[in-house]
mmCIF file of C-alpha atoms in Angstrom:
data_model
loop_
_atom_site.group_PDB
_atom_site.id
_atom_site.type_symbol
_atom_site.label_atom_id
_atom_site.label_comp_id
_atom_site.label_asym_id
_atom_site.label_seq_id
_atom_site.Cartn_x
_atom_site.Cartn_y
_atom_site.Cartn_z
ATOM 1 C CA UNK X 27 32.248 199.545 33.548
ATOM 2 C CA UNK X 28 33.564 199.432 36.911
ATOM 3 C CA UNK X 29 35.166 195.932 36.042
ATOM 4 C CA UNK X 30 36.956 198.066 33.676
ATOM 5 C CA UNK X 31 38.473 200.644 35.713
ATOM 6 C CA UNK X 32 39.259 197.736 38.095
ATOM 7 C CA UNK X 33 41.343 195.895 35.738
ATOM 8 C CA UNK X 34 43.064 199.053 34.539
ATOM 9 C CA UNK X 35 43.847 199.593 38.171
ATOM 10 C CA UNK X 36 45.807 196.693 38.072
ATOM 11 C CA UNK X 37 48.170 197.386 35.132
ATOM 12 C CA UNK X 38 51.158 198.740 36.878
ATOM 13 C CA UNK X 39 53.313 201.369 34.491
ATOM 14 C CA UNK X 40 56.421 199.167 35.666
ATOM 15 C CA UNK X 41 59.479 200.429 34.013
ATOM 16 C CA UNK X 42 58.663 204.364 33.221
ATOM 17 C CA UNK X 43 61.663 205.219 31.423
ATOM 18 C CA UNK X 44 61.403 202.497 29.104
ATOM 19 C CA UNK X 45 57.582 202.805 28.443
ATOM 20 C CA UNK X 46 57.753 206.286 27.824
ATOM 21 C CA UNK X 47 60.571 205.730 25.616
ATOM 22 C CA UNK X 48 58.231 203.359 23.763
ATOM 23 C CA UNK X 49 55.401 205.373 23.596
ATOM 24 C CA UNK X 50 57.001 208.661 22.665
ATOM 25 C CA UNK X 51 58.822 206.674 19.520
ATOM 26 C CA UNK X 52 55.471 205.633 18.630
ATOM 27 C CA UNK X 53 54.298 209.002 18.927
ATOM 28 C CA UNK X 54 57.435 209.889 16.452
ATOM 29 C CA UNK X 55 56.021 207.336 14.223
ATOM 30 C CA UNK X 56 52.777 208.208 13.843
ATOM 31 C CA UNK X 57 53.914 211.693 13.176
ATOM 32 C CA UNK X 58 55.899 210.690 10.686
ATOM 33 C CA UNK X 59 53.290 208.852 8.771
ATOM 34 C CA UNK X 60 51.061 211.804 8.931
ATOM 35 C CA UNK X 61 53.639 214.009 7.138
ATOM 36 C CA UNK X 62 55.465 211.870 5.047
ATOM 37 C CA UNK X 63 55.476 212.620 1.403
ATOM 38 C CA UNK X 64 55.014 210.061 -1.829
ATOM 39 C CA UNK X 65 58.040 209.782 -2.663
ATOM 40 C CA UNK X 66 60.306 209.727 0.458
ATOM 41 C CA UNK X 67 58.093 207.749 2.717
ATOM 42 C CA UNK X 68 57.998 208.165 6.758
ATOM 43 C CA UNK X 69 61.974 208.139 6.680
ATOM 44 C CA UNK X 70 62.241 211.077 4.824
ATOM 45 C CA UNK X 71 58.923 212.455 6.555
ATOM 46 C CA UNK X 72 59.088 216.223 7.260
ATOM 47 C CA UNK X 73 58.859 215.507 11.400
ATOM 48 C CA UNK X 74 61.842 213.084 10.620
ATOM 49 C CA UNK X 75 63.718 215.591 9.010
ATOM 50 C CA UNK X 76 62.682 218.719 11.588
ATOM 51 C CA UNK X 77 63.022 216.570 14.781
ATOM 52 C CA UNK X 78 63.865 212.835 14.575
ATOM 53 C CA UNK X 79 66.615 212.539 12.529
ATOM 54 C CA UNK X 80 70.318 213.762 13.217
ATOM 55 C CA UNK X 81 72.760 215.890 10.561
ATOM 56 C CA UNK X 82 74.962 218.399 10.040
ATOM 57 C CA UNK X 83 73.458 221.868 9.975
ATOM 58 C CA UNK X 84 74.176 225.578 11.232
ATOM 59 C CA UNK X 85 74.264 225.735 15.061
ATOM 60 C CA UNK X 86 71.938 228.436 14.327
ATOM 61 C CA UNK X 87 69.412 226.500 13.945
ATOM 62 C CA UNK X 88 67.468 225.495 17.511
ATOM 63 C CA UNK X 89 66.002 222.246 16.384
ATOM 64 C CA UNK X 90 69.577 220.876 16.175
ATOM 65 C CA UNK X 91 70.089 220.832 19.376
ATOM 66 C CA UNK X 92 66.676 218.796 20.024
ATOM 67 C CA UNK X 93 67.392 216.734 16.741
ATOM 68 C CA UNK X 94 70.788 215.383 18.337
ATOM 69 C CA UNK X 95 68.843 213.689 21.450
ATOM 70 C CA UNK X 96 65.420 213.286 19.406
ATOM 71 C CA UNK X 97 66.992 211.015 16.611
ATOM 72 C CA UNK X 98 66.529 207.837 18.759
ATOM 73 C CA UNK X 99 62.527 208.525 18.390
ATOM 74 C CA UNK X 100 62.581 208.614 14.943
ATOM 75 C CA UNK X 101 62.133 205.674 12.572
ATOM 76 C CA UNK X 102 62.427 204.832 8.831
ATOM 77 C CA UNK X 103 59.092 202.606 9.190
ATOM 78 C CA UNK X 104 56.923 200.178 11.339
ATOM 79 C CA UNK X 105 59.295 197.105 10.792
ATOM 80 C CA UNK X 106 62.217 198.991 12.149
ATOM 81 C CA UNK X 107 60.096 200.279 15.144
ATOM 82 C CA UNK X 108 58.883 197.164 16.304
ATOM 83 C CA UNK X 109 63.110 195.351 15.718
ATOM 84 C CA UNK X 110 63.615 198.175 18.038
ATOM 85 C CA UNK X 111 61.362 198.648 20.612
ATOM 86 C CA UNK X 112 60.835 194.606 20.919
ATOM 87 C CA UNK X 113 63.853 194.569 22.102
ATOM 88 C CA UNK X 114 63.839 197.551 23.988
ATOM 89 C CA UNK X 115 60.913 196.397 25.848
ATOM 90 C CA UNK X 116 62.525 192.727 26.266
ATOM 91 C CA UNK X 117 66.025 194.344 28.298
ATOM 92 C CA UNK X 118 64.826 197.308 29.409
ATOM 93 C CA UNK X 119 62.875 196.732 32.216
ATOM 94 C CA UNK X 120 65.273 194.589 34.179
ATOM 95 C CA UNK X 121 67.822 197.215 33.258
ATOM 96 C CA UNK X 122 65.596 199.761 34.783
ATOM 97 C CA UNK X 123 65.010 197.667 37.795
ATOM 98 C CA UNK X 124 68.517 196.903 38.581
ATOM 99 C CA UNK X 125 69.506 200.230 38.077
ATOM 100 C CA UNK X 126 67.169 202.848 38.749
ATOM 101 C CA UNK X 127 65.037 205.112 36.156
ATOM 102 C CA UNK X 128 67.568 208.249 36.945
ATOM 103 C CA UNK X 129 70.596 205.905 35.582
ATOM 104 C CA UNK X 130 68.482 204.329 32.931
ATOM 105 C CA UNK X 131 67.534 208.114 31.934
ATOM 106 C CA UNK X 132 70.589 209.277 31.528
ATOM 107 C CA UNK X 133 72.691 206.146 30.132
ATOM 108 C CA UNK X 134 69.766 206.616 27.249
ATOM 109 C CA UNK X 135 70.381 210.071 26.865
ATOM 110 C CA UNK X 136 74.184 210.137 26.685
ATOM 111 C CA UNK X 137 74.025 207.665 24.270
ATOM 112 C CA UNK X 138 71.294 209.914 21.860
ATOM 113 C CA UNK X 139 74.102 212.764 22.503
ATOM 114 C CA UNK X 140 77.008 210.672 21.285
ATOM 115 C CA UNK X 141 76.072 208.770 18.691
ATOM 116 C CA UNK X 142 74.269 211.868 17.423
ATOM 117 C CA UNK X 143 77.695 213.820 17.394
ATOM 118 C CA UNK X 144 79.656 210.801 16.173
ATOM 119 C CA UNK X 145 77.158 211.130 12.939
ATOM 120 C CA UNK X 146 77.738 214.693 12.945
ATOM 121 C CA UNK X 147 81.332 214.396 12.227
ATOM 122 C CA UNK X 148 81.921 211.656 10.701
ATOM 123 C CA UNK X 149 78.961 211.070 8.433
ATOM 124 C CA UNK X 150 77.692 214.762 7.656
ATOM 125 C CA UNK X 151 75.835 214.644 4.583
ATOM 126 C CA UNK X 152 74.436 211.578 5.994
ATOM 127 C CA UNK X 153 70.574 211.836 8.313
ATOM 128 C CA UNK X 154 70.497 209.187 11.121
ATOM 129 C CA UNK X 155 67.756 207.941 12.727
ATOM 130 C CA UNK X 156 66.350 205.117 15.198
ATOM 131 C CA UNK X 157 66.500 203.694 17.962
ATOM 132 C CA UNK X 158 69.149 200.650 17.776
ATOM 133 C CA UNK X 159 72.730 202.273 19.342
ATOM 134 C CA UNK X 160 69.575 202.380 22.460
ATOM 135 C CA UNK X 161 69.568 198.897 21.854
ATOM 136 C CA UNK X 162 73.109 198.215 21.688
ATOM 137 C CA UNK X 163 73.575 200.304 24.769
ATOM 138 C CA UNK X 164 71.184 198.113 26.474
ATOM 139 C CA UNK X 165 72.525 194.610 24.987
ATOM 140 C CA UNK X 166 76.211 195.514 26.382
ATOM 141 C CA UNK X 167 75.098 196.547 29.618
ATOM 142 C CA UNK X 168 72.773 193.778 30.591
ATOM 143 C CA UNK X 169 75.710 191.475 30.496
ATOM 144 C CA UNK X 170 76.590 193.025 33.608
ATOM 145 C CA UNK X 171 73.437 192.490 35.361
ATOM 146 C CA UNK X 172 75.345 189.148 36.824
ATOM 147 C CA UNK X 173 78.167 190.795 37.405
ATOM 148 C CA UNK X 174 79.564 189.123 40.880
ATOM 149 C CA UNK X 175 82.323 190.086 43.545
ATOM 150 C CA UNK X 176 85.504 189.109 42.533
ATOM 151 C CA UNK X 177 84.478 187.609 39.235
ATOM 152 C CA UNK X 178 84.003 188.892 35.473
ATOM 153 C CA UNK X 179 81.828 186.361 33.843
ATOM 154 C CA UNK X 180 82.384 184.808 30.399
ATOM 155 C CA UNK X 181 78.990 185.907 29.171
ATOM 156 C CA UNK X 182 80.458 189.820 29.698
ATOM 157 C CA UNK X 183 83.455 189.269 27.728
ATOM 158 C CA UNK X 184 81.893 187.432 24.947
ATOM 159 C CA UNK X 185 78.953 189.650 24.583
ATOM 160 C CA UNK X 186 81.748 192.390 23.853
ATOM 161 C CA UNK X 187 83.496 189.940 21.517
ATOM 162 C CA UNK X 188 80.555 189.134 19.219
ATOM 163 C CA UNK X 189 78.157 192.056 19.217
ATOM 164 C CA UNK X 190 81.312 194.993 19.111
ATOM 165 C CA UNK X 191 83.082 192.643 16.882
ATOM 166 C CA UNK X 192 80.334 191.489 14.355
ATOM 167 C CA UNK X 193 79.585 195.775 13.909
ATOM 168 C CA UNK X 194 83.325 196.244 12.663
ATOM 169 C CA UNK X 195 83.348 193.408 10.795
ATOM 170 C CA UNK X 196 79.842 194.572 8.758
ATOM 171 C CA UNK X 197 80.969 198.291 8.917
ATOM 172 C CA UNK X 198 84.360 197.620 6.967
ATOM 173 C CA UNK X 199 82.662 194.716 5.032
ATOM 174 C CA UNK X 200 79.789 197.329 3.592
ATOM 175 C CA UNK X 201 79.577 200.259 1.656
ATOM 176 C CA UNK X 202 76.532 201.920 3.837
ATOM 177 C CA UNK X 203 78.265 201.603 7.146
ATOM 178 C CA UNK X 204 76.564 204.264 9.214
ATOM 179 C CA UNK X 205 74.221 201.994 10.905
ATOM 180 C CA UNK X 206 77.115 199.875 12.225
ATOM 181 C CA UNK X 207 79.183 202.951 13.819
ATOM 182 C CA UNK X 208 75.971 203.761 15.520
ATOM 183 C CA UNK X 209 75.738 200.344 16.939
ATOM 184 C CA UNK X 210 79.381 200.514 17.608
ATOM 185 C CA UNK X 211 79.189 203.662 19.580
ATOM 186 C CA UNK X 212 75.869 202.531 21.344
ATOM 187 C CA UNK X 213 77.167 199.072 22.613
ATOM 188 C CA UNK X 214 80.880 200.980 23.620
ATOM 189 C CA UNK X 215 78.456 203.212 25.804
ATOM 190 C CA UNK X 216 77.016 200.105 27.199
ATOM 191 C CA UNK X 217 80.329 198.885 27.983
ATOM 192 C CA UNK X 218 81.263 202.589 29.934
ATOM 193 C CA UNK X 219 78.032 202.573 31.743
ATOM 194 C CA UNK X 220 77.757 198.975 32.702
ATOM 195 C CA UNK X 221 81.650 199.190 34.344
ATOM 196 C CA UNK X 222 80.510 203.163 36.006
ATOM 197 C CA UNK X 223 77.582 201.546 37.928
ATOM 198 C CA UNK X 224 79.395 198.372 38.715
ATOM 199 C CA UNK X 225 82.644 199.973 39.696
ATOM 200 C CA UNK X 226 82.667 198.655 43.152
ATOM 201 C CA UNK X 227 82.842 195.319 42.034
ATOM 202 C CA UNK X 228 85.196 195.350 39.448
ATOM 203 C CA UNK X 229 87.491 197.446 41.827
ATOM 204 C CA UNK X 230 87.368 195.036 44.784
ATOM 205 C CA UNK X 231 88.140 192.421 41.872
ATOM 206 C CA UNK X 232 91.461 194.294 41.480
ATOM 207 C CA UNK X 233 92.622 194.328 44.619
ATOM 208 C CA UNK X 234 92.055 190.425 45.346
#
């Protein structure tokens, strides 16, 4: 027993934004499956629909207002949790450690809020959920993780290229094209946040 306790001791909760994130979309999940009917299935579950899912409704109602963060929880089923939060878990962290859980937290959050509006407006009969403009977010903004003094590296500007411009390509090429704006939206916030918190560098790259 006290071997245990020892080894659990040792597991160090390394990235607590991200693992949180992880756990509380899990959480979603298995909510989801618990009150998911026969003929919808967990997307159209009624904790989906009340919490973890994003649409337009009265601004009467108070679970909007948690629905237009909490749709980045909420999943259709286990294979799309586990595309998401594989990669999640694979960027993540050295996001986290290269820029702090407070930035992390918030870059996260904003992107929830806007993608969740974008839907809103743009798509309003339509219910969005998941967790991949988080992922997009995260794609775009680790390609400024080598971002050096003076320099914009190739990897940046192709990164922008080919995940930005494969979304517009599939969102004009297809009929369902919700997904893709989300994506869009998710990997332009990547892009915002990634030149906010590198500033400095792209700045003193201006002025050489």
């Amino acid at each position: 027993m006290e071997k245990i306790k020892n080894a659990f001791r040792k597991i160090d909760y390394n990235s607590p934004v991200i693992l949180t994130f992880v756990i509380l979309s899990f959480a979603a999940y298995l909510l989801s499956v618990a009150t998911a009917d026969l003929t919808g299935g967990t997307a159209m579950s009624k904790s989906n629909i009340l919490l973890f899912s994003v649409y337009r409704c009265s601004l009467a109602d108070p679970l909007a207002y948690i629905r237009v963060f909490g749709h980045v929880l909420g999943h259709a089923g286990i294979d799309h949790y586990l595309g998401n939060m594989m990669l999640i878990l694979l960027i993540g962290p050295m996001l986290e450690e290269k820029y702090g859980s407070k930035n992390m937290l918030i870059s996260m959050l904003f992107t929830a809020l806007i993608t969740g509006l974008v839907n809103i407006l743009i798509f309003p009969e339509t219910m969005l959920l998941g967790a991949s403009g988080i992922v997009f977010m995260m794609m775009l903004l680790s390609s400024f993780v080598n971002l050096k003094k003076g320099r914009i590296p190739l990897t940046l500007l192709l990164c922008i290229i080919v995940f930005i411009g494969r979304e517009v390509v599939a969102g004009i090429a297809n009929q369902d094209n919700i997904s893709n704006f989300a994506h869009i939206i998710g990997g332009l916030c990547g892009a915002g946040f990634g030149y906010f918190l590198n500033r400095r560098k792209f700045s003193e790259t201006e002025t050489k």
